[in-house]
mmCIF file of C-alpha atoms in Angstrom:
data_model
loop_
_atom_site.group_PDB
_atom_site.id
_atom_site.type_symbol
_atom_site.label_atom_id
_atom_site.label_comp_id
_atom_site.label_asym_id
_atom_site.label_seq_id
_atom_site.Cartn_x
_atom_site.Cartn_y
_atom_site.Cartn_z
ATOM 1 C CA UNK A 1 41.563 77.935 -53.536
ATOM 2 C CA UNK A 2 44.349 80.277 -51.610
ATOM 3 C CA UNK A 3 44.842 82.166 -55.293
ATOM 4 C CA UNK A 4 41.653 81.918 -56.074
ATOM 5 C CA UNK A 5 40.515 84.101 -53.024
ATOM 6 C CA UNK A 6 43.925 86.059 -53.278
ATOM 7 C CA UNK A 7 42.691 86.774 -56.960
ATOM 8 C CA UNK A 8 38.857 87.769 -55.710
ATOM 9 C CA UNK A 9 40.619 90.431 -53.242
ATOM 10 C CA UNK A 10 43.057 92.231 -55.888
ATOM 11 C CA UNK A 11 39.814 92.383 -58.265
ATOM 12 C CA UNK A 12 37.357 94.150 -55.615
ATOM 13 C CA UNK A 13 40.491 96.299 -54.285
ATOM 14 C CA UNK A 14 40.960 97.610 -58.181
ATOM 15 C CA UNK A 15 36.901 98.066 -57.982
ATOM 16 C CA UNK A 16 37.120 100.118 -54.571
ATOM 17 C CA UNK A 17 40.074 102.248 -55.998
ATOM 18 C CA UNK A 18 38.063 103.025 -59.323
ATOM 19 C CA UNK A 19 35.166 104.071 -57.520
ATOM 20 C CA UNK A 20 37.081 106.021 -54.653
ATOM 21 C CA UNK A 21 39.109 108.039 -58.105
ATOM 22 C CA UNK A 22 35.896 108.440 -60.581
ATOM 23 C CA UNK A 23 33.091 108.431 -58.154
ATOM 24 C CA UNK A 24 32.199 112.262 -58.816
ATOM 25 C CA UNK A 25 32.463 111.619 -62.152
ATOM 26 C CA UNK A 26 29.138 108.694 -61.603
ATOM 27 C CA UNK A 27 27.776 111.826 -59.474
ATOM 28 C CA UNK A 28 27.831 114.554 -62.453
ATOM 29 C CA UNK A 29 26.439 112.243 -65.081
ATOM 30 C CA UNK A 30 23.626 111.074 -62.530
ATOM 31 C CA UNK A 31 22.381 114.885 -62.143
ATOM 32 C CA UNK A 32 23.099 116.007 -65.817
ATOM 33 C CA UNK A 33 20.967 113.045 -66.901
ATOM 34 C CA UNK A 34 18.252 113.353 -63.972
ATOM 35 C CA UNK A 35 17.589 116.819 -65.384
ATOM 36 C CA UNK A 36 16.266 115.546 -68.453
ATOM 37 C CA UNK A 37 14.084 112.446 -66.911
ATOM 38 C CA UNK A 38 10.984 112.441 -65.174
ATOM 39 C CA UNK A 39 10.540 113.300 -61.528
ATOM 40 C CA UNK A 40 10.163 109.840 -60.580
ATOM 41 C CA UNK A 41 13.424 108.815 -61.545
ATOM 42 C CA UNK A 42 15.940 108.608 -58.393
ATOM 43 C CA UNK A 43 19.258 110.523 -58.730
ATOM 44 C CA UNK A 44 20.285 107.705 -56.307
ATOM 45 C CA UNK A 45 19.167 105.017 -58.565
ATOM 46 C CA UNK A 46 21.160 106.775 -61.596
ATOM 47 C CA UNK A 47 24.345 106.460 -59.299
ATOM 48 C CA UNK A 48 24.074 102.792 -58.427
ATOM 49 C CA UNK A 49 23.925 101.740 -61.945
ATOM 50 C CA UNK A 50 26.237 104.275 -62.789
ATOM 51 C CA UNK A 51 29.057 102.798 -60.145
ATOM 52 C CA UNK A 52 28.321 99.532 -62.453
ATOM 53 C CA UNK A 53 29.055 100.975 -65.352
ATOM 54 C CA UNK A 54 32.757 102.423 -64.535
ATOM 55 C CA UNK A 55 33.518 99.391 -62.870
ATOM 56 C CA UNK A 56 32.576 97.669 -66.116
ATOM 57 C CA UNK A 57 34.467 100.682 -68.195
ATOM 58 C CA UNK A 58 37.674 100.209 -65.673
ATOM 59 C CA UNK A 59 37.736 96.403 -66.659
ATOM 60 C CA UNK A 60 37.099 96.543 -70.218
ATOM 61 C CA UNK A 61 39.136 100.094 -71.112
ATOM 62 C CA UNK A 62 42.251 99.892 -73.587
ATOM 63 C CA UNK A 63 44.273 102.840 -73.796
ATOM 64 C CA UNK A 64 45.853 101.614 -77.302
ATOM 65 C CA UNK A 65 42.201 102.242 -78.579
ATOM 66 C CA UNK A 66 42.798 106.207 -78.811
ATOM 67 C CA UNK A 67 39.865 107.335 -76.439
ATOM 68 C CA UNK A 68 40.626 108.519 -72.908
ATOM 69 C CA UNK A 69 39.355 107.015 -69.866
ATOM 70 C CA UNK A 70 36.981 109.702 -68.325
ATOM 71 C CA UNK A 71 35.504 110.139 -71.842
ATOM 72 C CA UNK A 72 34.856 106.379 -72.585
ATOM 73 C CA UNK A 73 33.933 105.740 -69.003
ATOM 74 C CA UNK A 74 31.684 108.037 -69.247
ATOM 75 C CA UNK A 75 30.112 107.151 -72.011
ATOM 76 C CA UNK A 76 29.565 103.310 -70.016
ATOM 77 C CA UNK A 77 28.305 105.233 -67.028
ATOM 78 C CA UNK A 78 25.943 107.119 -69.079
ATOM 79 C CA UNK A 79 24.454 103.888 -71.124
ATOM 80 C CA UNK A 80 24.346 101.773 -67.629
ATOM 81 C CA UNK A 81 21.957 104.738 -66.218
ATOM 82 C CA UNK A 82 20.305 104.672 -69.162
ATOM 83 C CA UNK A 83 20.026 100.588 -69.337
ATOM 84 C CA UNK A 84 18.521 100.773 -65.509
ATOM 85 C CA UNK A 85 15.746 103.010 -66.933
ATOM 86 C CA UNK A 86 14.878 101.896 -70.211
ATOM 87 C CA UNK A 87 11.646 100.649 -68.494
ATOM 88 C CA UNK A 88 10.465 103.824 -67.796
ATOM 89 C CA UNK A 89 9.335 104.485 -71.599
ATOM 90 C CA UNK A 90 10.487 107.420 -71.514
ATOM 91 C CA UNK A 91 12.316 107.188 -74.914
ATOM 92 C CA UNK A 92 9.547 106.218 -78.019
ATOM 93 C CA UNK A 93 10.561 103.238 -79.350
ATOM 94 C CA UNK A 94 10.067 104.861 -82.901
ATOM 95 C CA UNK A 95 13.626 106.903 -82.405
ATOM 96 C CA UNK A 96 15.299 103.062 -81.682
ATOM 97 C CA UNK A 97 13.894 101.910 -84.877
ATOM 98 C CA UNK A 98 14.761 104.701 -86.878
ATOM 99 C CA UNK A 99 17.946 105.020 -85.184
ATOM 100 C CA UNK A 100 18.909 101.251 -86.228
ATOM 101 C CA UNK A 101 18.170 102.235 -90.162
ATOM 102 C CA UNK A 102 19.752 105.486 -89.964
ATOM 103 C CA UNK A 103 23.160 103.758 -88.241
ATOM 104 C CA UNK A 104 22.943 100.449 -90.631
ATOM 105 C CA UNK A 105 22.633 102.966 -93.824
ATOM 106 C CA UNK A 106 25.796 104.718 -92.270
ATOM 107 C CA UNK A 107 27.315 100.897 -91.705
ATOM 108 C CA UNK A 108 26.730 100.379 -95.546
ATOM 109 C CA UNK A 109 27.728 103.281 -96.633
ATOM 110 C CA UNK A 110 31.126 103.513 -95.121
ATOM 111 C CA UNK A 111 32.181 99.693 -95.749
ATOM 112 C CA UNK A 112 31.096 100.992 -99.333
ATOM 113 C CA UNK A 113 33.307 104.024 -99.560
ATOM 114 C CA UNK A 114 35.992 103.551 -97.032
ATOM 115 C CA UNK A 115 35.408 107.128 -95.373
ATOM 116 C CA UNK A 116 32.954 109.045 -93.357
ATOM 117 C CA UNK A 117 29.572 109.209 -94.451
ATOM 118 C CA UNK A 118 28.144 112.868 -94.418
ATOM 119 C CA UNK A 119 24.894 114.099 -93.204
ATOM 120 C CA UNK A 120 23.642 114.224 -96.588
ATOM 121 C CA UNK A 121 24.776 110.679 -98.227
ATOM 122 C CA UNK A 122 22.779 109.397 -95.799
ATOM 123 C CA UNK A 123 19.783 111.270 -95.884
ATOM 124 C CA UNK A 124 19.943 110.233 -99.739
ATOM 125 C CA UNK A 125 20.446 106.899 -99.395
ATOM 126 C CA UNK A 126 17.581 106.479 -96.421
ATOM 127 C CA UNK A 127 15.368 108.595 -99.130
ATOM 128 C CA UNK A 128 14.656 111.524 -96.567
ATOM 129 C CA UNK A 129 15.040 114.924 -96.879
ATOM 130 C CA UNK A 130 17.781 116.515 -94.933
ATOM 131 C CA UNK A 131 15.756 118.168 -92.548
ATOM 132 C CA UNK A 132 13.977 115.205 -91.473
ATOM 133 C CA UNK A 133 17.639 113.251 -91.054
ATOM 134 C CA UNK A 134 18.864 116.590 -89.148
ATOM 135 C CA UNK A 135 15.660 116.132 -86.968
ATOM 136 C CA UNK A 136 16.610 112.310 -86.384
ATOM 137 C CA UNK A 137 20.079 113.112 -85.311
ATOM 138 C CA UNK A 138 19.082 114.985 -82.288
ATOM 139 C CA UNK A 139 16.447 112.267 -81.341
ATOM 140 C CA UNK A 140 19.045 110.092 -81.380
ATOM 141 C CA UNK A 141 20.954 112.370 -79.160
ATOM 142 C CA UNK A 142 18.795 112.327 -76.707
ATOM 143 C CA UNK A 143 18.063 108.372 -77.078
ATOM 144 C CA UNK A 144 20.179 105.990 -76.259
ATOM 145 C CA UNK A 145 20.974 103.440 -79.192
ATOM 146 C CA UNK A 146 24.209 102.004 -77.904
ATOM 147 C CA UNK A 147 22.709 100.563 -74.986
ATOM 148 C CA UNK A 148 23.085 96.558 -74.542
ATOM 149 C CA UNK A 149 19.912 96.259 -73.074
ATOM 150 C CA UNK A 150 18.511 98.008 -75.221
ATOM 151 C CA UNK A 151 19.818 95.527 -78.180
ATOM 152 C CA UNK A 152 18.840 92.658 -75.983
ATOM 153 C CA UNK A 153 15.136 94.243 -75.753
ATOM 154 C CA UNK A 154 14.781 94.878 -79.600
ATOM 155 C CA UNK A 155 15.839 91.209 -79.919
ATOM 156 C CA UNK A 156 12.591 90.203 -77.676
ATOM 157 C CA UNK A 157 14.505 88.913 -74.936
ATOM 158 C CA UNK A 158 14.434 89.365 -71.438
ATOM 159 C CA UNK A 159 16.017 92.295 -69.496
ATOM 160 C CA UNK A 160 19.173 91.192 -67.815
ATOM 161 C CA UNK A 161 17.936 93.872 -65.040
ATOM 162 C CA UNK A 162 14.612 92.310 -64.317
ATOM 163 C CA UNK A 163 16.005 88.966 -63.993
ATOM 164 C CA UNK A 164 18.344 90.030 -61.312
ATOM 165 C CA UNK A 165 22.391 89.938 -63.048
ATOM 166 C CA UNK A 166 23.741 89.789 -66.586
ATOM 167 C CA UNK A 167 24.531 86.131 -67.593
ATOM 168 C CA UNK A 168 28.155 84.642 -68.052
ATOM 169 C CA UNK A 169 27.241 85.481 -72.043
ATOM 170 C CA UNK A 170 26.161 88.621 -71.513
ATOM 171 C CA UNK A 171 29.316 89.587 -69.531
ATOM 172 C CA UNK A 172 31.120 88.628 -72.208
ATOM 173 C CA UNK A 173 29.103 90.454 -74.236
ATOM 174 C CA UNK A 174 29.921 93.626 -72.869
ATOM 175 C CA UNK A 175 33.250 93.416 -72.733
ATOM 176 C CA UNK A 176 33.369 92.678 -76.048
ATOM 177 C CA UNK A 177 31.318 95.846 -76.784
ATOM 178 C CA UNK A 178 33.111 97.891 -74.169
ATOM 179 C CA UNK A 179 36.498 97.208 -76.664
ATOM 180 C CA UNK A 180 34.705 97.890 -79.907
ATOM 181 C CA UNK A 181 33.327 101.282 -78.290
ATOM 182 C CA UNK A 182 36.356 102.230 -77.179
ATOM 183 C CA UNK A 183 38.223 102.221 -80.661
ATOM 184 C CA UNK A 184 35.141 102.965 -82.392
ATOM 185 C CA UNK A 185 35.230 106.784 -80.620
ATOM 186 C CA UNK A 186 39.161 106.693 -81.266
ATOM 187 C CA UNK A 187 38.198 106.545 -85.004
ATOM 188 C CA UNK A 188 35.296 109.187 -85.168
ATOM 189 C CA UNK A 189 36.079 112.126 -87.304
ATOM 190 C CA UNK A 190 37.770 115.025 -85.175
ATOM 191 C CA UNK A 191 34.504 117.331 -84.092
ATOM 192 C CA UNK A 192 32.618 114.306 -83.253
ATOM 193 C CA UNK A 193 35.167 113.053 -80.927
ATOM 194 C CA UNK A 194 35.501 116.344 -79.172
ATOM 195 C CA UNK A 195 31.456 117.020 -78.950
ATOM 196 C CA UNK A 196 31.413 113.826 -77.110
ATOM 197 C CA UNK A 197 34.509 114.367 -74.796
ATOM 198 C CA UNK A 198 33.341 117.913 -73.829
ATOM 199 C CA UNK A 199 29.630 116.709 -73.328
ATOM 200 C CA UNK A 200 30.515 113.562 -71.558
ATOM 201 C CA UNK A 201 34.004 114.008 -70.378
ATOM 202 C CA UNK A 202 33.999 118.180 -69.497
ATOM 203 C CA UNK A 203 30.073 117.553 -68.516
ATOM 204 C CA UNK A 204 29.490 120.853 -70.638
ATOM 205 C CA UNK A 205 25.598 121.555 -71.899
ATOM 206 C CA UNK A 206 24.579 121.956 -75.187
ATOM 207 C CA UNK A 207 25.257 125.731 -75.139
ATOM 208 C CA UNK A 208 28.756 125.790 -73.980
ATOM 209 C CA UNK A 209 29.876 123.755 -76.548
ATOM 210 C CA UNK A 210 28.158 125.625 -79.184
ATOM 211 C CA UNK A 211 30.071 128.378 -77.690
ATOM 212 C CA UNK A 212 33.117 126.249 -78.045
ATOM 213 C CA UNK A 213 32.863 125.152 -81.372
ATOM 214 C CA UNK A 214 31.121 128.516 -82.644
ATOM 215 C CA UNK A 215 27.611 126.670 -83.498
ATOM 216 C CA UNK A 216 24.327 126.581 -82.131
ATOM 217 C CA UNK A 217 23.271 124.353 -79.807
ATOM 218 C CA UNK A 218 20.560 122.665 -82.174
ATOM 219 C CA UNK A 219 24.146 121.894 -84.683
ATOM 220 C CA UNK A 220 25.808 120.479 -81.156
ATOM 221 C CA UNK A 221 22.529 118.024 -80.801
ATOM 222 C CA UNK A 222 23.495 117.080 -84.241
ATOM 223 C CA UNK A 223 26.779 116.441 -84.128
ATOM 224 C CA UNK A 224 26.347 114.644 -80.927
ATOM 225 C CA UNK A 225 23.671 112.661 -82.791
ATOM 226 C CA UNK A 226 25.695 112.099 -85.891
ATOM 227 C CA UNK A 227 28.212 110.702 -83.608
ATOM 228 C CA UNK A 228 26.349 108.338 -81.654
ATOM 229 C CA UNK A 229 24.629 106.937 -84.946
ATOM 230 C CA UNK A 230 27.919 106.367 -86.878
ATOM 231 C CA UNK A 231 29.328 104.134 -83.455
ATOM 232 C CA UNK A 232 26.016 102.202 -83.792
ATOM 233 C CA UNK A 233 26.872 101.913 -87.414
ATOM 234 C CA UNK A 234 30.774 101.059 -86.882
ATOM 235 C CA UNK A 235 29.830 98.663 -83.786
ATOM 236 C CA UNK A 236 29.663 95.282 -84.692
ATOM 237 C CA UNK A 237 27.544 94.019 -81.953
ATOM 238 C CA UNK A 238 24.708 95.557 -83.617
ATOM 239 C CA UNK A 239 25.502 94.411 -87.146
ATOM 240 C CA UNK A 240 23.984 90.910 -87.398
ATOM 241 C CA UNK A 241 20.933 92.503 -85.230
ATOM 242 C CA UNK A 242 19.984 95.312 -87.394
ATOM 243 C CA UNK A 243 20.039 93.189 -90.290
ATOM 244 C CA UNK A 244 17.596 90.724 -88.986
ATOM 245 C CA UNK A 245 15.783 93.802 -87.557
ATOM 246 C CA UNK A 246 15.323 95.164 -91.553
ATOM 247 C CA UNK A 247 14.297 91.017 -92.999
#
């Protein structure tokens, strides 16, 4: 029972340190995101789950897995936020379905060919013009398809939020996902990675990374979007649930 309790302290002293180093971090990813909610959302609200999610991203990181901390934390910090307010329909439901075929044609299409599906493969292979895909992308930029309880909702059960704590499974769960995330960004091709580490790690806005990367900030949303579909589409824990999604 002594190591036990010993073993209880050393875990919520290594919570109290992450949270003492990153907690500005939770802060800047709580009012970048609040900007683009409704009024009724609570900045304060944002932080609380946000403090969840990096001490979830400080349990479940792996440095061998080629993304840095602050950008794969942040990414967790970012999807807990968004997990808290999923309620809020504030995100149409269409862009989550259409999101799930667009990132399980990319899942085919890669297994398939061994590389990095473009833009346009997989505008051709979901029959849409390019345009429309283009259009999708930044939907799914602004969605948020990586989200656990979002995966859990699509599968008709119960949020873990409502019902007061994740389950023993479900922790599980997400540390399994928090692994596959982590060396799913370590493999995206180059610009992706370093749209998402500026945007979520250097808490730029659309415009200064277009200024960055010499683009415009609709070809950011893109790329941003691109990015986020292809993890869906590389992340296992969504594989077996898209494909009963498309029976």
């Amino acid at each position: 029972m002594k190591g036990a309790a010993q073993y209880r302290e050393v875990q919520r002293s290594a919570a109290n340190e992450v949270i003492a180093q990153h907690s500005d971090l939770v802060r800047r990813i709580a009012h970048h995101l609040a900007a683009r909610l409704p009024a009724s959302v609570e900045v304060d609200d944002l932080i609380q789950a946000g403090m969840m999610g990096l001490i979830e991203a400080s349990r479940s990181y792996d440095a061998d897995q080629g993304a840095s901390f602050e950008t794969y934390a942040s990414i967790r910090i970012r999807g807990s936020m968004i997990d808290e307010i999923r309620r809020g329909d504030w995100v149409p439901r269409s862009v989550h379905r259409r999101a799930r075929d667009a990132a399980a044609t990319i899942r085919r299409l890669e297994q398939s060919s061994g590389r990095a599906a473009s833009a346009t493969e997989v505008a051709a292979a979901m029959e849409m013009p390019l345009p429309e895909y283009l259009r999708l992308m930044e939907d799914a930029a602004r969605g948020q398809v990586l989200s656990l309880e979002s995966r859990i909702e699509d599968q008709g059960e119960l949020d873990t939020v409502a019902q007061g704590g994740p389950t023993p499974q479900q922790v599980l769960e997400r540390s399994e996902f928090g692994r596959e995330l982590g060396k799913a960004i370590g493999h995206l091709p180059e610009r992706e990675q370093l749209v998402l580490s500026l945007y979520y790690e250097q808490e730029l806005n659309l415009k200064e990374i277009g200024a960055v990367l010499g683009v415009s900030e609709s070809r950011v949303c893109q790329i941003h979007g691109q990015a986020v579909l292809r993890l869906r589409g590389r992340l296992k824990v969504f594989e077996a649930v898209d494909a009963g999604l498309e029976e």
